[in-house]
Amino acid sequence: MNRRYEALLVLNAQGKEETVREIIDRLESEFQKEGAQIEQVQKMDKRQFSYVAGSLDSGYYVNFVFIADPGVIAKLQAKFKLDPEVYFQNYERLPEKKEKPGKKVAKGK
């Protein structure tokens, strides 16, 4: 059963600031290759880290909202763990979208 998820990825684009859009497009295609249906991609710009992690002091935050089978999450985590441009990843299950309530028709007896 497919469910809605949100993935927050922090990108290590140090020295590659001009190619961030290309990195995001590549990651979006990786989601789709694994069977995820992308609903929304939110680019949240570059932010400084509270604590310096080695030589990296900032990263580009990108949020993906998608629909996928729960098994896809483990595949994405494993794939992005090996990707040098993905510094951090976090996945969260979202509540299902509720359809807008329509007019209820009263049934007669």
Short mmCIF file of N, CA and C in Angstrom, two decimals, residues 7-49:
data_model
loop_
_atom_site.label_atom_id
_atom_site.label_comp_id
_atom_site.label_asym_id
_atom_site.label_seq_id
_atom_site.Cartn_x
_atom_site.Cartn_y
_atom_site.Cartn_z
N ALA A 7 10.67 13.70 2.67
CA ALA A 7 12.10 13.44 2.82
C ALA A 7 12.83 14.77 2.86
N LEU A 8 13.56 15.01 3.94
CA LEU A 8 14.40 16.19 4.04
C LEU A 8 15.83 15.75 3.74
N LEU A 9 16.40 16.34 2.70
CA LEU A 9 17.77 16.03 2.32
C LEU A 9 18.60 17.30 2.46
N VAL A 10 19.78 17.16 3.05
CA VAL A 10 20.73 18.26 3.13
C VAL A 10 21.86 17.92 2.17
N LEU A 11 22.08 18.81 1.21
CA LEU A 11 23.05 18.54 0.15
C LEU A 11 24.40 19.17 0.46
N ASN A 12 25.44 18.42 0.19
CA ASN A 12 26.80 18.92 0.28
C ASN A 12 27.18 19.42 -1.11
N ALA A 13 26.96 20.69 -1.33
CA ALA A 13 27.27 21.27 -2.64
C ALA A 13 28.41 22.26 -2.53
N GLN A 14 29.29 22.02 -1.58
CA GLN A 14 30.42 22.92 -1.36
C GLN A 14 31.29 22.94 -2.61
N GLY A 15 31.46 24.14 -3.16
CA GLY A 15 32.23 24.29 -4.39
C GLY A 15 31.43 24.01 -5.64
N LYS A 16 30.15 23.61 -5.48
CA LYS A 16 29.30 23.29 -6.63
C LYS A 16 27.99 24.07 -6.57
N GLU A 17 28.01 25.25 -6.00
CA GLU A 17 26.80 26.02 -5.78
C GLU A 17 26.01 26.27 -7.07
N GLU A 18 26.71 26.40 -8.19
CA GLU A 18 26.01 26.67 -9.45
C GLU A 18 25.31 25.43 -10.01
N THR A 19 25.59 24.25 -9.48
CA THR A 19 24.98 23.03 -10.01
C THR A 19 23.93 22.43 -9.06
N VAL A 20 23.48 23.20 -8.07
CA VAL A 20 22.51 22.69 -7.09
C VAL A 20 21.24 22.24 -7.79
N ARG A 21 20.76 23.01 -8.76
CA ARG A 21 19.53 22.66 -9.48
C ARG A 21 19.70 21.29 -10.18
N GLU A 22 20.85 21.07 -10.77
CA GLU A 22 21.11 19.79 -11.45
C GLU A 22 21.15 18.64 -10.45
N ILE A 23 21.71 18.87 -9.27
CA ILE A 23 21.75 17.84 -8.23
C ILE A 23 20.34 17.48 -7.79
N ILE A 24 19.50 18.50 -7.59
CA ILE A 24 18.11 18.27 -7.17
C ILE A 24 17.36 17.49 -8.24
N ASP A 25 17.56 17.85 -9.51
CA ASP A 25 16.90 17.12 -10.60
C ASP A 25 17.34 15.65 -10.63
N ARG A 26 18.63 15.42 -10.39
CA ARG A 26 19.14 14.04 -10.38
C ARG A 26 18.52 13.25 -9.23
N LEU A 27 18.43 13.87 -8.04
CA LEU A 27 17.83 13.19 -6.90
C LEU A 27 16.36 12.90 -7.13
N GLU A 28 15.67 13.85 -7.76
CA GLU A 28 14.25 13.64 -8.07
C GLU A 28 14.08 12.45 -9.01
N SER A 29 14.97 12.31 -9.97
CA SER A 29 14.88 11.16 -10.88
C SER A 29 15.20 9.85 -10.15
N GLU A 30 16.07 9.91 -9.13
CA GLU A 30 16.36 8.71 -8.33
C GLU A 30 15.12 8.26 -7.56
N PHE A 31 14.37 9.22 -7.02
CA PHE A 31 13.12 8.89 -6.34
C PHE A 31 12.18 8.17 -7.31
N GLN A 32 12.04 8.72 -8.51
CA GLN A 32 11.13 8.16 -9.50
C GLN A 32 11.59 6.79 -9.99
N LYS A 33 12.90 6.56 -10.10
CA LYS A 33 13.42 5.25 -10.51
C LYS A 33 13.04 4.16 -9.52
N GLU A 34 12.96 4.54 -8.24
CA GLU A 34 12.60 3.57 -7.20
C GLU A 34 11.09 3.39 -7.07
N GLY A 35 10.32 4.13 -7.85
CA GLY A 35 8.87 3.95 -7.84
C GLY A 35 8.11 4.98 -7.04
N ALA A 36 8.78 6.02 -6.58
CA ALA A 36 8.10 7.07 -5.82
C ALA A 36 7.44 8.06 -6.78
N GLN A 37 6.26 8.52 -6.40
CA GLN A 37 5.54 9.50 -7.19
C GLN A 37 5.70 10.85 -6.47
N ILE A 38 6.46 11.76 -7.06
CA ILE A 38 6.76 13.05 -6.44
C ILE A 38 5.53 13.95 -6.50
N GLU A 39 5.16 14.50 -5.34
CA GLU A 39 4.07 15.47 -5.28
C GLU A 39 4.61 16.89 -5.29
N GLN A 40 5.72 17.09 -4.57
CA GLN A 40 6.23 18.45 -4.41
C GLN A 40 7.72 18.41 -4.08
N VAL A 41 8.46 19.39 -4.60
CA VAL A 41 9.87 19.56 -4.27
C VAL A 41 10.03 20.99 -3.76
N GLN A 42 10.50 21.12 -2.52
CA GLN A 42 10.68 22.45 -1.93
C GLN A 42 12.17 22.70 -1.74
N LYS A 43 12.68 23.71 -2.41
CA LYS A 43 14.09 24.09 -2.27
C LYS A 43 14.15 25.18 -1.20
N MET A 44 14.88 24.90 -0.11
CA MET A 44 14.88 25.82 1.02
C MET A 44 16.19 26.59 1.17
N ASP A 45 16.99 26.64 0.14
CA ASP A 45 18.23 27.43 0.13
C ASP A 45 19.32 26.88 1.05
N LYS A 46 20.43 27.60 1.04
CA LYS A 46 21.60 27.20 1.82
C LYS A 46 21.47 27.75 3.24
N ARG A 47 21.80 26.91 4.22
CA ARG A 47 21.74 27.32 5.62
C ARG A 47 23.02 26.90 6.34
N GLN A 48 23.43 27.71 7.27
CA GLN A 48 24.59 27.40 8.10
C GLN A 48 24.20 26.35 9.14
N PHE A 49 25.10 25.44 9.46
CA PHE A 49 24.87 24.45 10.50
C PHE A 49 25.13 25.08 11.86
#
